[in-house]
Tab-separated table of C-alpha atoms and ligand atoms in Angstrom:
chain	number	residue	atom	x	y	z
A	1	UNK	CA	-34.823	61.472	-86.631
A	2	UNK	CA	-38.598	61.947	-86.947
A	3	UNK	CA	-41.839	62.896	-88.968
A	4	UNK	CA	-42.768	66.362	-89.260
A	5	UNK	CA	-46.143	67.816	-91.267
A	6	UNK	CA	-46.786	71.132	-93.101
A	7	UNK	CA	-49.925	72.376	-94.435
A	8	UNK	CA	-49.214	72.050	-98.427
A	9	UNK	CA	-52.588	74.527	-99.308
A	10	UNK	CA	-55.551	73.174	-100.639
A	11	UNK	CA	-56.439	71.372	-104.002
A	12	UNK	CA	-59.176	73.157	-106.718
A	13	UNK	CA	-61.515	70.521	-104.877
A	14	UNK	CA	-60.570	72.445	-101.521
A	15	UNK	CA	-59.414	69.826	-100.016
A	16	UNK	CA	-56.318	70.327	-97.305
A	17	UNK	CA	-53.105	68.323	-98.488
A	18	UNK	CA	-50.391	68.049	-96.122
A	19	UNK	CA	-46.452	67.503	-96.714
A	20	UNK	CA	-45.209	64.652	-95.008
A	21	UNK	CA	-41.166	65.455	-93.904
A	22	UNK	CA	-39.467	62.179	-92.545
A	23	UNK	CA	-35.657	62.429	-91.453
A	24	UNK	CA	-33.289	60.084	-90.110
A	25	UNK	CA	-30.305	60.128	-88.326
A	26	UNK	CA	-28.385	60.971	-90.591
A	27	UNK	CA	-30.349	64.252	-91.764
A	28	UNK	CA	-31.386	62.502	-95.003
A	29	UNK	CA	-34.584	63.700	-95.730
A	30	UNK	CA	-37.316	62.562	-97.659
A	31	UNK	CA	-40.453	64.873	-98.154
A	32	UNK	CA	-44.212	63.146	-99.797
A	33	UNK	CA	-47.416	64.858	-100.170
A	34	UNK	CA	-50.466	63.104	-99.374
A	35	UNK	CA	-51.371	64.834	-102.345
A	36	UNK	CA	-50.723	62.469	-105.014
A	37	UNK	CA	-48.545	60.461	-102.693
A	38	UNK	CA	-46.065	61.994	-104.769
A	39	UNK	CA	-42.119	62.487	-103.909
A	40	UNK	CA	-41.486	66.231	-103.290
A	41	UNK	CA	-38.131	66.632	-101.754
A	42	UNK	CA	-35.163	64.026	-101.123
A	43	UNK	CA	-32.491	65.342	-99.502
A	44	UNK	CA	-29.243	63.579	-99.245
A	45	UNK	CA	-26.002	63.666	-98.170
A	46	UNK	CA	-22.578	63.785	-100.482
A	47	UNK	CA	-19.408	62.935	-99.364
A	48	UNK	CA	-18.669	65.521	-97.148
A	49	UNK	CA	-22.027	65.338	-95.051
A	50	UNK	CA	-23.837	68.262	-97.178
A	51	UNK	CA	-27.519	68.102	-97.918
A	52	UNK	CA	-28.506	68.405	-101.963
A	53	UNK	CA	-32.311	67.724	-102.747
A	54	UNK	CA	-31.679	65.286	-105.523
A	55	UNK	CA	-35.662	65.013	-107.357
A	56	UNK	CA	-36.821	67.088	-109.637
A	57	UNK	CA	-39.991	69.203	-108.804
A	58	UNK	CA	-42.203	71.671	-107.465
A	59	UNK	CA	-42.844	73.991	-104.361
A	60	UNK	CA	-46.780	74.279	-104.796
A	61	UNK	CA	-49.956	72.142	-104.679
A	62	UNK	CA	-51.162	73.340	-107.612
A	63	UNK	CA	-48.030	72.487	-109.462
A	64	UNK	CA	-48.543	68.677	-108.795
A	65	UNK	CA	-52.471	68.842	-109.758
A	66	UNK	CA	-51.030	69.705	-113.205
A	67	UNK	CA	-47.749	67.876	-113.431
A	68	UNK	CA	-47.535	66.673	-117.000
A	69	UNK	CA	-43.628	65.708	-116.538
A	70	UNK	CA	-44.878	63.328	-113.485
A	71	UNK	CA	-42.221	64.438	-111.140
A	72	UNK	CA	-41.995	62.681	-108.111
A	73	UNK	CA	-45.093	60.850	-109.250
A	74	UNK	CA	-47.251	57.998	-108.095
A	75	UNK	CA	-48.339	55.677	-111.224
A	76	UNK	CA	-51.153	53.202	-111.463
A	77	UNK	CA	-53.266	51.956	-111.902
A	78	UNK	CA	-51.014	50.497	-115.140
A	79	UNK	CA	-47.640	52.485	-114.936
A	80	UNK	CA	-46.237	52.613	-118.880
A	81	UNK	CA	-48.089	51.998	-122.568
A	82	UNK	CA	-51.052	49.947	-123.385
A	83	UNK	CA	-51.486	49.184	-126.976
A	84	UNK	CA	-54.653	50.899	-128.525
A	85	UNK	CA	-55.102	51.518	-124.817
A	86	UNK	CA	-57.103	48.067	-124.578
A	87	UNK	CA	-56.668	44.959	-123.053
A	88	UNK	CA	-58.376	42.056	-122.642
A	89	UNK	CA	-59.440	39.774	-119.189
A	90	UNK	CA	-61.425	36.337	-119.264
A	91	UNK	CA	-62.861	36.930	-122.433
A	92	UNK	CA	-64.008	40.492	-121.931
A	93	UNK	CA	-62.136	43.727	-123.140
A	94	UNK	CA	-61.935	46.485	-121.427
A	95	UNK	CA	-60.443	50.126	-122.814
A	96	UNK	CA	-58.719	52.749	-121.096
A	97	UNK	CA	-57.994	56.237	-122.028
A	98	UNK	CA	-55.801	56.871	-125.188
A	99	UNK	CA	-53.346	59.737	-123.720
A	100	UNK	CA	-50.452	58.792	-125.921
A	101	UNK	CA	-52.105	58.938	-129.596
A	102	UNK	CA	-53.959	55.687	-129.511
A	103	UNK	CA	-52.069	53.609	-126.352
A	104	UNK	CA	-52.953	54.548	-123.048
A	105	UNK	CA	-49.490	55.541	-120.917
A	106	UNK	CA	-49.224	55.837	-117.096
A	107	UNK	CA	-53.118	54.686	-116.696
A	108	UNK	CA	-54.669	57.507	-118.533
A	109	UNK	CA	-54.283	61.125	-117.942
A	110	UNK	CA	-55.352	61.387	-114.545
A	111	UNK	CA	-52.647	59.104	-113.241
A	112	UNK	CA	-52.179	57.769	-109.062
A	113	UNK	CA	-50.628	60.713	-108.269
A	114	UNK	CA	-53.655	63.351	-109.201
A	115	UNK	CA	-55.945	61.762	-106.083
A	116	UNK	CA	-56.291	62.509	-102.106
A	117	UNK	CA	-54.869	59.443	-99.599
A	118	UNK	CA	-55.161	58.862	-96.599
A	119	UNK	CA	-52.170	59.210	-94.541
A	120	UNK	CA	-50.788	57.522	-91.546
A	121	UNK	CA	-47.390	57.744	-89.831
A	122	UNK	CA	-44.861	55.066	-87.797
A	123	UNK	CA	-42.234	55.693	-86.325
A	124	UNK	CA	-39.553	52.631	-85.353
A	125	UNK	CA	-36.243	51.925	-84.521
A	126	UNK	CA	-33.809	52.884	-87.132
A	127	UNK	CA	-36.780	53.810	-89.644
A	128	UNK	CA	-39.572	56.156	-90.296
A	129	UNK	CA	-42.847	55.737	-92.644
A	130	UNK	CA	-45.688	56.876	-94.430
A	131	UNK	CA	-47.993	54.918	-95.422
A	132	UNK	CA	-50.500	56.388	-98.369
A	133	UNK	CA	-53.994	54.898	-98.397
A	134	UNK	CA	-56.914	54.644	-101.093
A	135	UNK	CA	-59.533	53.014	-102.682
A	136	UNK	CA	-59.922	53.038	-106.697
A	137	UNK	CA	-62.873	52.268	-107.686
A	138	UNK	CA	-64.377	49.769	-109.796
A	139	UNK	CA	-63.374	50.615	-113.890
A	140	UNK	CA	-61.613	54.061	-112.401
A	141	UNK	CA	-59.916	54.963	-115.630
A	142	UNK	CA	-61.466	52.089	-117.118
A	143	UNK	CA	-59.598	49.180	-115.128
A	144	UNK	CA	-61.967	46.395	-113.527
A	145	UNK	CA	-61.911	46.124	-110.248
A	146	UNK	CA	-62.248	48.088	-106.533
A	147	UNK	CA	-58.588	48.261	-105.677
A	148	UNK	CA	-57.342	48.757	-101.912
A	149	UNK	CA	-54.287	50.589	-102.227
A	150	UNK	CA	-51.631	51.083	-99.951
A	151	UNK	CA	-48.627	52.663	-100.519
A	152	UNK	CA	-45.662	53.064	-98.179
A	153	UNK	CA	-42.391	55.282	-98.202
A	154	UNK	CA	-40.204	54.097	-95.396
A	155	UNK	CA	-36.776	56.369	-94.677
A	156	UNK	CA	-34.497	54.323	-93.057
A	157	UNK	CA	-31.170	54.947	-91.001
A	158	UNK	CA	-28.998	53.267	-94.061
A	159	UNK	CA	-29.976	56.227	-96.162
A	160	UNK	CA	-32.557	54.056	-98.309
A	161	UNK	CA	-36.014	55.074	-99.141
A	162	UNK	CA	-38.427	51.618	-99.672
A	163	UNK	CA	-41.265	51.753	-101.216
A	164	UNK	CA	-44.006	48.950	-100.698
A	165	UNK	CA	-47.004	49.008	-103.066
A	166	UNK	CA	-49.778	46.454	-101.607
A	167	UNK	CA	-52.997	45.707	-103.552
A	168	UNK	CA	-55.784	43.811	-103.604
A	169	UNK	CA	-59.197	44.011	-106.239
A	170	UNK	CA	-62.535	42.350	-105.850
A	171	UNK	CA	-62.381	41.646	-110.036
A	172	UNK	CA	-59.560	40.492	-111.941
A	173	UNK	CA	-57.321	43.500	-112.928
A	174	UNK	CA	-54.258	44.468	-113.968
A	175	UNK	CA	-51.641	46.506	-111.903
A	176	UNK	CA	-48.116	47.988	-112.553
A	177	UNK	CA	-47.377	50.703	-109.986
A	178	UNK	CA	-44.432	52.768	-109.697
A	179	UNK	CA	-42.910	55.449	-109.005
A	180	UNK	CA	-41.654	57.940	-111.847
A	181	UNK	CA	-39.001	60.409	-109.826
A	182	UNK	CA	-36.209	62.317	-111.836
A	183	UNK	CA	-33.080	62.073	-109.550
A	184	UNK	CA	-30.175	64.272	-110.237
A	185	UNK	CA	-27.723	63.172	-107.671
A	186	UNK	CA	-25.970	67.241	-107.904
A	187	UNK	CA	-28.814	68.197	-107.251
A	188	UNK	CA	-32.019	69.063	-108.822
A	189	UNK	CA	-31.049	72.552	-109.968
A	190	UNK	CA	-27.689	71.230	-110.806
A	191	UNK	CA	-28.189	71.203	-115.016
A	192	UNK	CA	-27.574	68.082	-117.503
A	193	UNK	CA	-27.449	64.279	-115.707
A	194	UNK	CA	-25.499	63.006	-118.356
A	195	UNK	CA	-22.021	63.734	-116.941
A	196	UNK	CA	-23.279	60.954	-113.820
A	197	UNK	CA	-22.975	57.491	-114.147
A	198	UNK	CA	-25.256	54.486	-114.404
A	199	UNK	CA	-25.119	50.630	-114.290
A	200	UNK	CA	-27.953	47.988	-115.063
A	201	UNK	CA	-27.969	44.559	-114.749
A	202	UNK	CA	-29.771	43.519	-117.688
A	203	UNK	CA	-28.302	41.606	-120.323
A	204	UNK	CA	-31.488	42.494	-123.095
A	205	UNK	CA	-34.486	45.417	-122.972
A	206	UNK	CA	-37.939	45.236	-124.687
A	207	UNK	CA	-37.684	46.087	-128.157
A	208	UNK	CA	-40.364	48.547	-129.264
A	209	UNK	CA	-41.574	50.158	-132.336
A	210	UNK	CA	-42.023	53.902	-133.591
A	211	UNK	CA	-44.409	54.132	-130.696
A	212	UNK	CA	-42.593	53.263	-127.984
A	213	UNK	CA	-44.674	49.727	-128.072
A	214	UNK	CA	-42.703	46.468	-127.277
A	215	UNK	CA	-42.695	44.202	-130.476
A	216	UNK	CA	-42.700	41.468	-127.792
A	217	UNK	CA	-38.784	40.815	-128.919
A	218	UNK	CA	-36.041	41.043	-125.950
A	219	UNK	CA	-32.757	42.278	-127.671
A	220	UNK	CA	-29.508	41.747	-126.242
A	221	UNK	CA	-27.494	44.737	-125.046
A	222	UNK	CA	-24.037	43.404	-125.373
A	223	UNK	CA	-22.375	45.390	-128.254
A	224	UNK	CA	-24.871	48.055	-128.330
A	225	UNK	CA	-25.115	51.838	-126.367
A	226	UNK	CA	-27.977	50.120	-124.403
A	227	UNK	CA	-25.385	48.264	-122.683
A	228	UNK	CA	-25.065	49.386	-119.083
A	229	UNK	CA	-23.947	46.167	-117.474
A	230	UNK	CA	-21.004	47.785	-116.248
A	231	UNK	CA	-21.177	51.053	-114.792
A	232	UNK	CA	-20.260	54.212	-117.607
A	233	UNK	CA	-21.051	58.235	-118.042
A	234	UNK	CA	-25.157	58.574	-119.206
A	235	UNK	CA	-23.284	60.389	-122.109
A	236	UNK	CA	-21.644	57.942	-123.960
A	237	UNK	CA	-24.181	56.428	-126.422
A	238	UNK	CA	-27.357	59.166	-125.777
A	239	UNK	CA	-26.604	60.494	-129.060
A	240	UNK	CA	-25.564	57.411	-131.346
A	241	UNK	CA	-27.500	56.434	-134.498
A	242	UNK	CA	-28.527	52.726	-132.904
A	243	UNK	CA	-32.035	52.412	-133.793
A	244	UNK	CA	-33.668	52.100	-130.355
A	245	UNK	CA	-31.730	55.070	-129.009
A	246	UNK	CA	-32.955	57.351	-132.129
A	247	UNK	CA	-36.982	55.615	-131.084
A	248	UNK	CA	-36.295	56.487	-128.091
A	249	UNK	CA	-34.871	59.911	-127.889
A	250	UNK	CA	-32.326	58.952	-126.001
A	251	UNK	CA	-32.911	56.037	-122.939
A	252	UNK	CA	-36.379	55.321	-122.746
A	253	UNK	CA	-36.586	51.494	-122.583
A	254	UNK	CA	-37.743	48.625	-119.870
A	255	UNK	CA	-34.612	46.901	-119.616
A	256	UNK	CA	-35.082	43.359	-118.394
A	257	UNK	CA	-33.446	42.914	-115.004
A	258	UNK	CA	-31.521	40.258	-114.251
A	259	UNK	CA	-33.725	39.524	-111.470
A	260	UNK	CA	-35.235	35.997	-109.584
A	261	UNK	CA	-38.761	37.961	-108.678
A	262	UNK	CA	-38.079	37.230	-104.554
A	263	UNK	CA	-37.090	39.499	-102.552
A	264	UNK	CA	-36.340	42.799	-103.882
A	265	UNK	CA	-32.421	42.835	-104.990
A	266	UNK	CA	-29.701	45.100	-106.412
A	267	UNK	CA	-30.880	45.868	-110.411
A	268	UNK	CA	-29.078	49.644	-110.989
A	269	UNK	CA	-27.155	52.404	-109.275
A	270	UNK	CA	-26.729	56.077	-110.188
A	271	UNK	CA	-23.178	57.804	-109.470
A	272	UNK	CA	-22.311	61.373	-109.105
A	273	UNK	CA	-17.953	61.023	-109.510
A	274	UNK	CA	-18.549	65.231	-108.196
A	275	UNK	CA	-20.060	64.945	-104.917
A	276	UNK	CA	-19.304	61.735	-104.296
A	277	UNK	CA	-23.576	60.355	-104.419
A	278	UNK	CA	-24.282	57.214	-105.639
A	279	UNK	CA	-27.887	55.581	-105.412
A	280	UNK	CA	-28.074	51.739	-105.871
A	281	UNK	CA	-31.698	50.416	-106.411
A	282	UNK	CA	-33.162	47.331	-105.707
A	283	UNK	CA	-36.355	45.945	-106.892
A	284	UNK	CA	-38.492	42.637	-106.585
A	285	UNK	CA	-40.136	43.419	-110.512
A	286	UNK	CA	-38.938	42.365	-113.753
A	287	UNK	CA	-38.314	45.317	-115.071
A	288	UNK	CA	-36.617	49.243	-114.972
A	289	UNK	CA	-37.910	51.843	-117.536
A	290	UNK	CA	-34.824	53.969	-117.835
A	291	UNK	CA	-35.718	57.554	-118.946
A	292	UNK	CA	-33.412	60.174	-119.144
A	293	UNK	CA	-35.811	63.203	-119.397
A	294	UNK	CA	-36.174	63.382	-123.504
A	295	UNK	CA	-39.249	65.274	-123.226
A	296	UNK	CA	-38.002	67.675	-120.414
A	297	UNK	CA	-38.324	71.187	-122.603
A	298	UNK	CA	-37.888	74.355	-119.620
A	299	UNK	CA	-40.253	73.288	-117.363
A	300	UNK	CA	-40.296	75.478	-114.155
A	301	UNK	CA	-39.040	73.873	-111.162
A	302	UNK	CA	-38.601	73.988	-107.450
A	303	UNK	CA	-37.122	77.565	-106.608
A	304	UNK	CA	-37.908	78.889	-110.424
A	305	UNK	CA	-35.252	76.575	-111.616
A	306	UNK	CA	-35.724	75.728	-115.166
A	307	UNK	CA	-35.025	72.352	-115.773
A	308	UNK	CA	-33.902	71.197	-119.593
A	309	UNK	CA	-33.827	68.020	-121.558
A	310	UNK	CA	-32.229	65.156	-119.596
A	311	UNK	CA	-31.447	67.231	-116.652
A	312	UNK	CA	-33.014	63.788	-114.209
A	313	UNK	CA	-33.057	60.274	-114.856
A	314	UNK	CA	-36.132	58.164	-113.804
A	315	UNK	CA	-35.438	54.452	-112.799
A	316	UNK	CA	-39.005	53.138	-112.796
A	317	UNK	CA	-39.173	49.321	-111.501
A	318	UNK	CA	-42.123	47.602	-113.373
A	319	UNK	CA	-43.752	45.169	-115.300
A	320	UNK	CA	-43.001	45.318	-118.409
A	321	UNK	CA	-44.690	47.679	-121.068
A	322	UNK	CA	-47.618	46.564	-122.611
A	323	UNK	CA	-47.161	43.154	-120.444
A	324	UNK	CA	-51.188	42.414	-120.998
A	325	UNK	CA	-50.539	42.227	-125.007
A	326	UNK	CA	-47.839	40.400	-124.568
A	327	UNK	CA	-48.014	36.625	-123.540
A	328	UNK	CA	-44.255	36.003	-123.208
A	329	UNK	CA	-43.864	39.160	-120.977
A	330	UNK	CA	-44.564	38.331	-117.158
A	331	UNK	CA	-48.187	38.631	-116.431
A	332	UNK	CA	-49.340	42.072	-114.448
A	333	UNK	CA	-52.988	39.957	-113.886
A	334	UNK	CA	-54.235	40.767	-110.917
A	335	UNK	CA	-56.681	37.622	-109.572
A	336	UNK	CA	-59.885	38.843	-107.530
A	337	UNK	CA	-58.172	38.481	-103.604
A	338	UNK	CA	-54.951	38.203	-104.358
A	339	UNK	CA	-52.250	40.315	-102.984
A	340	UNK	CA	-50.051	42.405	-105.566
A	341	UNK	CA	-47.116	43.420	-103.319
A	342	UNK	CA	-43.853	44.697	-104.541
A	343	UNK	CA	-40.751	46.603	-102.970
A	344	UNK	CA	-38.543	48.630	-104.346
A	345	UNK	CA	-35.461	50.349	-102.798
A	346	UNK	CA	-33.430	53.346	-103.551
A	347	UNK	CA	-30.777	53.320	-101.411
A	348	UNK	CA	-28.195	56.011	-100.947
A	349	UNK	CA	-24.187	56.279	-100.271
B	1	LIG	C1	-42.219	57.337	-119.109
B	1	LIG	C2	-42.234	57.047	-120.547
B	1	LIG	C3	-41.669	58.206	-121.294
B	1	LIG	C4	-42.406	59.486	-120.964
B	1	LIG	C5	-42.406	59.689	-119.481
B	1	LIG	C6	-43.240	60.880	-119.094
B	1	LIG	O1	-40.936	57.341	-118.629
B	1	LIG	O2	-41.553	55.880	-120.884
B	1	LIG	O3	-41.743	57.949	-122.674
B	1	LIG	O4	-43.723	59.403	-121.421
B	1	LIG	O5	-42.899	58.548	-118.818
B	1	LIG	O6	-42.809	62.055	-119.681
């Protein structure tokens, strides 16, 4: 159990990133760039004790400044779409980059996870951390507001990785951070997802249109291949003519957990039937954007792997799409002061 470092090479900028290797006592291990603050390496254990790095990803720096896949990545300062990428706060509207044809998605192109943080380490009983540290500044990617961000990976002895985003602006802002990994719980180089397993406990998702923006409509899952409430192959339903699975090109939707916004509590698991891996996550937000890697065409992976369409599945805890169009949707506002704090858990078995 402990935190190791590596010198990761240095950004076009020149500056020195540094890989940040935390293992417990269990020889899980969970590897972060400061970088980014990205998600490089997971390594878990399956039923018989052997290691399989489970996120999709990349061996090199320069990889991650490009990213367009957002592997392992960090997401803010508004994780998802924003219609016509603008938005408005008391009174005054305020627009962000248009990355997506007209709606800004993941913040703009030059998401969380293309900065420098600072980086500090703790080590405690039963648990080792990372905390990521940075200031955004005032309409970075055209968001009002200086935002002190911190953002911490803890690995703990029960085989779960939290992560704790704390916030706070000196405007009124919006925020939706998360975290946009690919897990594949063979393994990262071990081809398609879809023969593993997943559960949700949502009884309805956000309905969207042609371009993948909510309507503002919840639609109930039961009946329907969106329905995940009980846990069935990734397969069964990718492929069916339901309308939202042919918008979506496959899963792609917020579904909208079943959740009491406290603490941060059991919304989804992943389950490998093979090796014997399942994930359970738990999250304090509203809502899970379930993608299972539509877009993924050969990209070029950790080891020269070339991963394929739907070869990792991201479970991205959030508030929900477009939530500042949307007055029925929970609010990401941001007050000037006020703590945005969140937790979300991905725990392994
Ligand atoms: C999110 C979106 C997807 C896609 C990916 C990035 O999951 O919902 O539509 O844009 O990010 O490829």
């Amino acid at each position: 159990m402990g935190i190791t470092t590596k010198k990761f090479g240095k950004t076009y900028k020149g500056e020195e990133a540094t890989l940040y290797i935390l293992e417990n006592k269990n020889g899980m291990k969970a590897v972060f760039s400061d970088f980014g603050a990205v998600l490089v390496q997971l390594w878990v254990p399956d039923r018989d004790g052997k290691l399989e790095d489970v996120v999709l990803g990349f061996d090199t720096l320069a990889e991650y400044e490009k990213n367009p896949t957002y592997f392992g990545s960090f997401i803010g300062r508004c994780g998802n779409r924003i219609a016509g990428a603008k938005f408005t706060i008391n009174g005054q509207e305020y627009r962000v980059e248009n990355n997506e044809k007209e709606n800004c998605l993941h913040g703009g192109s030059v998401s969380y996870d293309k900065y420098m943080y600072e980086a500090e380490t703790f080590v405690e009983e039963g648990a080792v951390s990372v905390e990521f540290s940075r200031l955004s500044p005032d309409m970075e990617q055209g968001f009002p507001g200086n935002l002190d961000i911190t953002v911490t990976y803890t690995l703990t002895d029960e085989n779960e990785l939290a992560i704790e985003y704390l916030t706070v602006s000196d405007r009124d802002t919006i925020v939706n951070l998360t975290n946009h990994s690919y897990f594949n719980l063979a393994g990262h180089n071990s081809g398609s997802v879809l023969g593993q397993e997943g559960m949700i406990d949502a009884d309805a998702f956000t309905a969207t249109d042609k371009k993948m923006i909510p309507t503002g409509e919840l639609t109930d899952v039961i009946g329907t291949p969106m329905d995940f409430r009980v846990r069935k192959p990734l397969s069964e339903g990718i492929e069916s003519d339901y309308e939202a699975i042919r918008l979506g090109g496959g899963y792609d939707h917020n579904y909208a957990l079943n959740v009491d916004g406290e603490d941060a509590q059991f919304v989804a698991e992943l389950y490998d039937k093979k090796s014997g891996r399942l994930m359970e996550v738990y999250t304090d937000l509203p809502g899970v954007q379930i993608y299972s890697g539509n877009f993924l065409e050969a990209e070029v992976g950790k080891q020269g792997i070339v991963y394929r369409k739907r070869q990792g599945i991201c479970f991205e805890t959030q508030i929900y799409p477009d939530a500042i169009n949307h007055e029925n949707f929970p609010s990401p506002i941001v007050k000037k002061g006020q703590e945005y704090k969140t937790t979300t858990i991905y725990k392994f078995m």
